[in-house]
Amino acid sequence: MFSLKLIEVRNLYTAIESSRGLKNLSPCLVLYRNCHFYANSSAGSDFSGESFRLVKRVAQKNVGIFWDLDNKPPKSCPPYDAAIRLRKAMLEFGFVRYLVAYANRHAFSYVPPEVLAQRKERKALNQLERKGVAKPNVPYLCRVCGRKFYTNEKLINHFRQIHESEQRKRLNQIESARGKRRVNLVAKYSMKMDKYRNAAREILTPKVGYGLADELKRAGFWVRAVLDKPQAADVALRNHIVDMMDKRLIDCVVLVSDDSDFVRVLKEARERCLRTVVVGDVNDGALKRTADASFSWQEILMGKAKKEAVSVVERWKDRDVLKRLEWTYDPETERELCYSDVLSEGSDVEDVFSGNEDGNVQQEDAAPWWKLEPGTVTMNSFSHSRK
């Protein structure tokens, strides 16, 4: 029984180590992670559950998501939720390894009209609570210390006066420390800092726009702001995609945009035998006609894209199998395959294919008949004599 378990662990380690997705991790860490998943799976299952899904996902191709925030900002959904749902949907195409977003500086100060309306309603409600006209059914709770307040303004003032100042002190201590002491301070305050950040997202209004950059970074995106020039974000994003294709870091390109300027990039990706997926709201746009698959933002947010992506991957697999099974007739190739054992140096088979029965006779009959020496028997005279 122990030997069987040891074989299973060894097979699991070999499968993970040979994949490209976890190359940079140490073997001990990879084995620990997968054994942890294996221990949490259902009893009696042999290499199934979370461990099997992880190995299957790692063995898939690398996916890169490239987001044009100038053309397609998240309007109908908070940025963090939109980024997480987009990432989950694209996981069906492979291991999402790269998440990149580009935008001009003014895009990060954009606030959707729905959010502006909610802020106005919240401000009016705060005034009514201050005057005592409106009272909340459930008191406001501070998620850091657990204190209760009957007005939202008192909760905000408490959070800024106490918890925000404590957070500032912690950051100053970490910045002033060096070496091992800094590492110990980060480990000491990590839980308190995470607790503060989670509470601040709900209590404090983002100072810069809609909090787009911070929310996308929290979701795992690499966000880059460019200068406020026409097509600056498009050029930077296009160069980033081409650079990653040149380095062969991705196998599937996911473009979040409706800008037709990216058509050439998608065509180049298809010429390099890469999969292309477009997420946009234009139903019959140039990008969707060029890409292998396309989804709308509504399908991403509602979860339909994740289900449809499974059928898209199956169609891709069937198409790859059919391409490998296609047969084309090439006379030269067939000749080399069929007569590779017969053809050799000094063989007369080549003369037979050229229409001559004997290479020596061809050389003798090359001269005109009136220039032949007396007594020479030609092929034509030999055939007439036989008749």
Short mmCIF file of C-alpha atoms in Angstrom, two decimals:
data_model
loop_
_atom_site.label_atom_id
_atom_site.label_comp_id
_atom_site.label_asym_id
_atom_site.label_seq_id
_atom_site.Cartn_x
_atom_site.Cartn_y
_atom_site.Cartn_z
CA MET A 1 0.00 0.00 0.00
CA PHE A 2 2.82 2.38 0.84
CA SER A 3 4.60 1.57 -2.43
CA LEU A 4 1.45 2.38 -4.43
CA LYS A 5 1.12 5.78 -2.74
CA LEU A 6 4.80 6.46 -3.40
CA ILE A 7 4.33 5.70 -7.11
CA GLU A 8 1.33 8.06 -7.26
CA VAL A 9 3.34 10.88 -5.66
CA ARG A 10 6.23 10.28 -8.06
CA ASN A 11 3.90 10.37 -11.10
CA LEU A 12 2.32 13.56 -9.82
CA TYR A 13 5.73 15.19 -9.34
CA THR A 14 6.84 14.15 -12.84
CA ALA A 15 3.70 15.53 -14.48
CA ILE A 16 3.99 18.89 -12.76
CA GLU A 17 7.74 19.21 -13.24
CA SER A 18 7.50 18.58 -16.99
CA SER A 19 4.87 21.28 -17.54
CA ARG A 20 5.78 24.82 -18.56
CA GLY A 21 3.43 26.60 -16.20
CA LEU A 22 5.40 25.89 -12.98
CA LYS A 23 8.95 25.82 -14.27
CA ASN A 24 10.14 28.60 -12.04
CA LEU A 25 8.95 27.00 -8.81
CA SER A 26 11.17 24.72 -6.80
CA PRO A 27 10.32 20.98 -6.95
CA CYS A 28 9.64 20.87 -3.21
CA LEU A 29 7.13 23.72 -3.41
CA VAL A 30 5.38 22.17 -6.42
CA LEU A 31 5.13 18.79 -4.72
CA TYR A 32 3.86 20.38 -1.50
CA ARG A 33 1.16 22.33 -3.31
CA ASN A 34 -0.16 19.34 -5.21
CA CYS A 35 0.03 17.00 -2.25
CA HIS A 36 -1.97 19.60 -0.34
CA PHE A 37 -4.65 19.56 -3.05
CA TYR A 38 -4.54 15.75 -3.10
CA ALA A 39 -5.05 15.55 0.66
CA ASN A 40 -8.11 17.79 0.49
CA SER A 41 -9.76 15.79 -2.28
CA SER A 42 -12.38 13.15 -1.61
CA ALA A 43 -11.23 9.95 0.05
CA GLY A 44 -10.50 6.99 -2.16
CA SER A 45 -9.98 9.04 -5.32
CA ASP A 46 -6.79 8.27 -7.23
CA PHE A 47 -5.22 11.41 -8.67
CA SER A 48 -8.50 13.24 -9.18
CA GLY A 49 -10.24 16.41 -8.05
CA GLU A 50 -8.19 19.58 -7.61
CA SER A 51 -4.85 17.86 -8.31
CA PHE A 52 -5.99 16.52 -11.66
CA ARG A 53 -7.51 19.86 -12.69
CA LEU A 54 -4.31 21.68 -11.73
CA VAL A 55 -2.11 19.32 -13.74
CA LYS A 56 -4.50 19.58 -16.70
CA ARG A 57 -4.52 23.38 -16.58
CA VAL A 58 -0.72 23.60 -16.28
CA ALA A 59 -0.32 21.33 -19.29
CA GLN A 60 -2.44 23.69 -21.39
CA LYS A 61 -1.13 26.55 -23.48
CA ASN A 62 -0.27 29.98 -22.13
CA VAL A 63 -2.89 32.70 -22.53
CA GLY A 64 -2.23 36.44 -22.56
CA ILE A 65 -5.02 38.97 -21.92
CA PHE A 66 -4.42 42.43 -23.40
CA TRP A 67 -6.90 45.13 -22.35
CA ASP A 68 -7.37 48.42 -24.20
CA LEU A 69 -8.83 50.53 -21.39
CA ASP A 70 -9.22 53.61 -23.57
CA ASN A 71 -11.57 51.80 -25.91
CA LYS A 72 -13.19 49.30 -23.54
CA PRO A 73 -13.29 50.42 -19.88
CA PRO A 74 -15.48 48.46 -17.44
CA LYS A 75 -18.67 50.53 -17.29
CA SER A 76 -21.47 48.18 -16.25
CA CYS A 77 -19.50 46.39 -13.54
CA PRO A 78 -16.87 47.32 -10.92
CA PRO A 79 -13.32 46.99 -12.29
CA TYR A 80 -12.24 44.24 -9.91
CA ASP A 81 -15.31 42.08 -10.59
CA ALA A 82 -14.99 42.59 -14.34
CA ALA A 83 -11.31 41.60 -14.30
CA ILE A 84 -11.94 38.48 -12.20
CA ARG A 85 -14.82 37.30 -14.41
CA LEU A 86 -12.77 37.92 -17.54
CA ARG A 87 -9.91 35.90 -16.14
CA LYS A 88 -12.15 33.00 -15.13
CA ALA A 89 -13.73 32.88 -18.58
CA MET A 90 -10.37 32.85 -20.36
CA LEU A 91 -9.07 30.02 -18.14
CA GLU A 92 -10.92 27.64 -20.43
CA PHE A 93 -8.45 28.44 -23.22
CA GLY A 94 -5.38 27.62 -21.13
CA PHE A 95 -3.21 28.90 -18.30
CA VAL A 96 -3.74 32.68 -18.02
CA ARG A 97 -0.17 33.76 -17.46
CA TYR A 98 -0.06 37.37 -18.63
CA LEU A 99 -2.59 40.13 -17.88
CA VAL A 100 -1.75 43.52 -19.40
CA ALA A 101 -3.77 46.75 -19.51
CA TYR A 102 -2.90 50.06 -21.21
CA ALA A 103 -4.64 53.42 -21.09
CA ASN A 104 -4.06 57.16 -21.30
CA ARG A 105 -3.86 59.06 -18.03
CA HIS A 106 -7.31 60.60 -18.44
CA ALA A 107 -8.87 57.11 -18.60
CA PHE A 108 -7.95 56.47 -14.96
CA SER A 109 -9.86 59.57 -13.85
CA TYR A 110 -13.05 58.47 -15.61
CA VAL A 111 -16.06 57.73 -13.37
CA PRO A 112 -19.14 55.98 -14.83
CA PRO A 113 -22.45 57.88 -14.61
CA GLU A 114 -23.94 55.11 -12.47
CA VAL A 115 -21.25 55.58 -9.85
CA LEU A 116 -21.75 59.35 -9.86
CA ALA A 117 -25.47 58.84 -9.26
CA GLN A 118 -24.75 56.46 -6.38
CA ARG A 119 -22.40 59.00 -4.79
CA LYS A 120 -25.05 61.72 -5.00
CA GLU A 121 -27.60 59.45 -3.34
CA ARG A 122 -25.12 58.55 -0.61
CA LYS A 123 -24.39 62.22 0.01
CA ALA A 124 -28.09 63.07 0.31
CA LEU A 125 -28.64 60.14 2.65
CA ASN A 126 -25.74 61.30 4.85
CA GLN A 127 -27.41 64.70 5.21
CA LEU A 128 -30.69 63.09 6.25
CA GLU A 129 -28.89 60.89 8.80
CA ARG A 130 -27.08 63.91 10.21
CA LYS A 131 -30.39 65.75 10.73
CA GLY A 132 -32.00 62.67 12.30
CA VAL A 133 -34.64 62.30 9.60
CA ALA A 134 -33.38 58.91 8.38
CA LYS A 135 -32.01 56.11 10.55
CA PRO A 136 -30.43 52.87 9.30
CA ASN A 137 -32.12 49.60 10.19
CA VAL A 138 -28.74 48.05 10.97
CA PRO A 139 -25.93 50.18 12.48
CA TYR A 140 -22.79 50.73 10.42
CA LEU A 141 -19.99 48.40 11.47
CA CYS A 142 -16.28 49.13 11.34
CA ARG A 143 -14.62 46.11 9.78
CA VAL A 144 -11.29 46.82 11.48
CA CYS A 145 -12.17 47.23 15.17
CA GLY A 146 -15.85 46.14 15.15
CA ARG A 147 -17.35 49.37 16.57
CA LYS A 148 -20.92 50.32 15.58
CA PHE A 149 -22.13 53.72 14.36
CA TYR A 150 -25.60 55.04 13.53
CA THR A 151 -24.45 57.45 10.81
CA ASN A 152 -22.15 56.86 7.88
CA GLU A 153 -20.28 60.11 8.46
CA LYS A 154 -19.29 59.09 12.00
CA LEU A 155 -17.98 55.79 10.65
CA ILE A 156 -15.89 57.59 8.01
CA ASN A 157 -14.50 60.06 10.56
CA HIS A 158 -13.62 57.23 12.95
CA PHE A 159 -11.91 55.28 10.19
CA ARG A 160 -9.82 58.24 9.02
CA GLN A 161 -8.83 59.49 12.46
CA ILE A 162 -7.82 56.15 13.95
CA HIS A 163 -7.25 53.42 11.40
CA GLU A 164 -5.89 55.57 8.59
CA SER A 165 -3.35 57.15 10.93
CA GLU A 166 -2.34 53.70 12.21
CA GLN A 167 -1.86 52.50 8.66
CA ARG A 168 0.32 55.50 7.89
CA LYS A 169 2.51 54.78 10.94
CA ARG A 170 2.95 51.14 9.89
CA LEU A 171 4.00 52.17 6.39
CA ASN A 172 6.48 54.69 7.76
CA GLN A 173 8.06 52.06 10.01
CA ILE A 174 8.44 49.65 7.10
CA GLU A 175 9.92 52.31 4.82
CA SER A 176 12.47 53.41 7.41
CA ALA A 177 13.59 49.86 8.25
CA ARG A 178 16.23 47.93 6.34
CA GLY A 179 17.31 44.33 5.95
CA LYS A 180 15.98 41.66 8.29
CA ARG A 181 14.11 44.16 10.45
CA ARG A 182 12.09 45.30 7.44
CA VAL A 183 11.18 41.73 6.58
CA ASN A 184 10.04 41.11 10.15
CA LEU A 185 7.90 44.25 10.15
CA VAL A 186 6.21 43.26 6.90
CA ALA A 187 5.44 39.84 8.33
CA LYS A 188 4.20 41.39 11.57
CA TYR A 189 1.83 43.93 9.96
CA SER A 190 0.73 41.94 6.90
CA MET A 191 -2.61 40.79 8.35
CA LYS A 192 -3.45 44.22 9.78
CA MET A 193 -2.61 45.94 6.49
CA ASP A 194 -4.75 43.53 4.49
CA LYS A 195 -7.63 44.04 6.90
CA TYR A 196 -7.31 47.81 6.56
CA ARG A 197 -7.23 47.69 2.74
CA ASN A 198 -10.32 45.48 2.56
CA ALA A 199 -12.25 47.82 4.85
CA ALA A 200 -11.04 51.00 3.10
CA ARG A 201 -12.43 49.87 -0.27
CA GLU A 202 -15.97 49.96 1.10
CA ILE A 203 -15.73 52.93 3.46
CA LEU A 204 -13.47 55.42 1.67
CA THR A 205 -14.27 56.79 -1.78
CA PRO A 206 -11.34 56.34 -4.22
CA LYS A 207 -9.45 59.61 -4.53
CA VAL A 208 -8.52 59.02 -8.18
CA GLY A 209 -11.53 58.47 -10.40
CA TYR A 210 -13.17 55.10 -10.03
CA GLY A 211 -10.10 53.40 -8.56
CA LEU A 212 -9.57 51.71 -11.92
CA ALA A 213 -5.81 51.22 -11.74
CA ASP A 214 -5.77 49.97 -8.15
CA GLU A 215 -8.67 47.57 -8.69
CA LEU A 216 -7.13 46.05 -11.81
CA LYS A 217 -3.80 45.64 -10.05
CA ARG A 218 -5.60 43.90 -7.20
CA ALA A 219 -7.05 41.49 -9.77
CA GLY A 220 -3.57 40.63 -11.05
CA PHE A 221 -3.25 42.94 -14.08
CA TRP A 222 -0.09 44.77 -15.03
CA VAL A 223 -1.43 48.30 -15.61
CA ARG A 224 0.51 50.89 -17.58
CA ALA A 225 -0.42 54.54 -18.19
CA VAL A 226 0.86 56.31 -21.31
CA LEU A 227 0.98 59.95 -22.33
CA ASP A 228 -2.21 61.75 -23.38
CA LYS A 229 -1.52 61.54 -27.09
CA PRO A 230 -3.71 60.17 -29.90
CA GLN A 231 -3.27 56.40 -30.36
CA ALA A 232 -0.53 56.28 -27.69
CA ALA A 233 -2.16 53.43 -25.77
CA ASP A 234 -2.93 51.50 -28.97
CA VAL A 235 0.66 51.70 -30.19
CA ALA A 236 2.06 50.66 -26.81
CA LEU A 237 -0.34 47.73 -26.50
CA ARG A 238 0.32 46.62 -30.08
CA ASN A 239 4.08 46.68 -29.53
CA HIS A 240 3.68 44.70 -26.31
CA ILE A 241 1.68 41.98 -28.09
CA VAL A 242 4.19 41.70 -30.94
CA ASP A 243 7.10 41.55 -28.51
CA MET A 244 5.52 38.67 -26.60
CA MET A 245 4.77 36.84 -29.85
CA ASP A 246 8.39 37.26 -30.95
CA LYS A 247 9.58 35.76 -27.67
CA ARG A 248 7.03 32.91 -27.99
CA LEU A 249 5.65 33.52 -24.52
CA ILE A 250 1.97 33.07 -25.41
CA ASP A 251 -0.07 30.59 -27.41
CA CYS A 252 -3.43 32.39 -27.26
CA VAL A 253 -4.01 36.15 -27.61
CA VAL A 254 -7.09 37.59 -25.85
CA LEU A 255 -7.77 41.19 -26.92
CA VAL A 256 -10.31 43.32 -25.02
CA SER A 257 -11.13 46.08 -27.49
CA ASP A 258 -13.36 47.17 -30.36
CA ASP A 259 -10.68 49.24 -32.10
CA SER A 260 -10.16 48.06 -35.70
CA ASP A 261 -6.52 49.20 -35.58
CA PHE A 262 -5.65 45.85 -33.95
CA VAL A 263 -6.74 43.84 -37.02
CA ARG A 264 -3.18 43.62 -38.33
CA VAL A 265 -1.96 42.29 -34.98
CA LEU A 266 -4.62 39.57 -34.96
CA LYS A 267 -3.77 38.59 -38.54
CA GLU A 268 -0.10 38.36 -37.63
CA ALA A 269 -0.98 36.21 -34.62
CA ARG A 270 -2.97 33.82 -36.82
CA GLU A 271 -0.09 33.65 -39.30
CA ARG A 272 2.09 32.53 -36.41
CA CYS A 273 -0.45 29.77 -35.64
CA LEU A 274 -1.66 31.43 -32.42
CA ARG A 275 -5.26 31.36 -31.20
CA THR A 276 -7.03 34.72 -31.12
CA VAL A 277 -10.01 35.73 -28.96
CA VAL A 278 -11.74 39.14 -28.94
CA VAL A 279 -13.91 40.57 -26.15
CA GLY A 280 -15.98 43.54 -27.29
CA ASP A 281 -19.48 44.89 -27.80
CA VAL A 282 -19.48 45.41 -31.58
CA ASN A 283 -21.45 42.46 -32.96
CA ASP A 284 -20.02 42.36 -36.49
CA GLY A 285 -16.81 44.33 -36.11
CA ALA A 286 -13.56 43.83 -37.99
CA LEU A 287 -11.86 42.34 -34.93
CA LYS A 288 -14.51 39.68 -34.41
CA ARG A 289 -14.41 38.73 -38.09
CA THR A 290 -10.65 38.25 -37.90
CA ALA A 291 -10.42 36.41 -34.57
CA ASP A 292 -10.98 32.70 -34.02
CA ALA A 293 -13.56 33.35 -31.26
CA SER A 294 -15.36 36.40 -29.89
CA PHE A 295 -17.45 37.28 -26.85
CA SER A 296 -19.34 40.31 -25.61
CA TRP A 297 -18.97 41.92 -22.20
CA GLN A 298 -22.47 40.79 -21.31
CA GLU A 299 -21.50 37.17 -21.96
CA ILE A 300 -18.39 37.61 -19.81
CA LEU A 301 -20.29 39.14 -16.88
CA MET A 302 -23.18 36.64 -17.02
CA GLY A 303 -20.91 33.60 -17.23
CA LYS A 304 -22.03 32.52 -20.71
CA ALA A 305 -18.57 32.96 -22.20
CA LYS A 306 -17.11 30.35 -19.85
CA LYS A 307 -19.60 27.74 -21.08
CA GLU A 308 -19.20 28.67 -24.75
CA ALA A 309 -15.41 28.61 -24.46
CA VAL A 310 -15.54 24.86 -23.79
CA SER A 311 -17.24 24.21 -27.16
CA VAL A 312 -14.81 26.58 -28.89
CA VAL A 313 -11.81 24.64 -27.56
CA GLU A 314 -13.38 21.37 -28.70
CA ARG A 315 -13.85 22.78 -32.22
CA TRP A 316 -10.21 23.86 -32.25
CA LYS A 317 -9.11 20.37 -31.26
CA ASP A 318 -11.24 18.77 -33.99
CA ARG A 319 -9.85 21.17 -36.58
CA ASP A 320 -6.28 20.37 -35.56
CA VAL A 321 -6.96 16.65 -35.85
CA LEU A 322 -8.45 17.09 -39.33
CA LYS A 323 -5.47 19.13 -40.45
CA ARG A 324 -3.12 16.37 -39.36
CA LEU A 325 -5.21 13.80 -41.23
CA GLU A 326 -5.34 15.76 -44.50
CA TRP A 327 -3.53 14.02 -47.41
CA THR A 328 -2.22 15.76 -50.50
CA TYR A 329 -0.62 14.08 -53.52
CA ASP A 330 2.86 15.20 -54.44
CA PRO A 331 4.39 13.22 -57.35
CA GLU A 332 7.99 13.95 -56.41
CA THR A 333 7.41 12.97 -52.78
CA GLU A 334 5.61 9.75 -53.74
CA ARG A 335 8.37 8.88 -56.19
CA GLU A 336 11.04 9.33 -53.52
CA LEU A 337 9.07 7.27 -51.01
CA CYS A 338 8.27 4.41 -53.41
CA TYR A 339 11.64 4.13 -55.15
CA SER A 340 14.00 5.18 -52.39
CA ASP A 341 15.28 1.60 -52.07
CA VAL A 342 15.60 1.06 -55.83
CA LEU A 343 17.26 4.31 -56.85
CA SER A 344 20.97 4.32 -56.19
CA GLU A 345 24.17 5.45 -57.80
CA GLY A 346 24.84 3.69 -61.15
CA SER A 347 21.23 2.45 -61.45
CA ASP A 348 19.45 2.48 -64.81
CA VAL A 349 16.01 3.15 -63.32
CA GLU A 350 16.37 6.87 -63.87
CA ASP A 351 16.88 6.23 -67.58
CA VAL A 352 13.70 4.17 -67.68
CA PHE A 353 11.72 7.08 -66.11
CA SER A 354 13.20 9.43 -68.72
CA GLY A 355 11.79 7.26 -71.56
CA ASN A 356 14.99 5.43 -72.65
CA GLU A 357 15.48 1.70 -72.51
CA ASP A 358 19.26 1.83 -72.34
CA GLY A 359 21.50 4.74 -71.43
CA ASN A 360 24.41 3.41 -73.55
CA VAL A 361 22.24 3.16 -76.68
CA GLN A 362 21.12 6.75 -76.14
CA GLN A 363 24.73 7.89 -76.13
CA GLU A 364 25.56 5.92 -79.28
CA ASP A 365 22.51 7.16 -81.18
CA ALA A 366 23.07 10.73 -80.18
CA ALA A 367 24.93 11.53 -83.47
CA PRO A 368 23.13 11.63 -86.89
CA TRP A 369 23.10 8.35 -88.84
CA TRP A 370 25.22 9.69 -91.71
CA LYS A 371 28.03 10.57 -89.31
CA LEU A 372 28.25 7.13 -87.74
CA GLU A 373 31.30 5.02 -88.40
CA PRO A 374 31.04 2.04 -90.80
CA GLY A 375 30.07 -1.18 -89.12
CA THR A 376 28.23 0.50 -86.27
CA VAL A 377 24.88 -1.10 -85.52
CA THR A 378 22.28 1.37 -84.35
CA MET A 379 19.10 0.67 -82.46
CA ASN A 380 16.95 1.55 -85.47
CA SER A 381 18.82 -0.74 -87.86
CA PHE A 382 18.66 -3.53 -85.30
CA SER A 383 14.93 -3.20 -85.04
CA HIS A 384 14.52 -3.16 -88.88
CA SER A 385 16.66 -6.27 -89.24
CA ARG A 386 14.47 -8.08 -86.72
CA LYS A 387 11.42 -7.24 -88.77
#
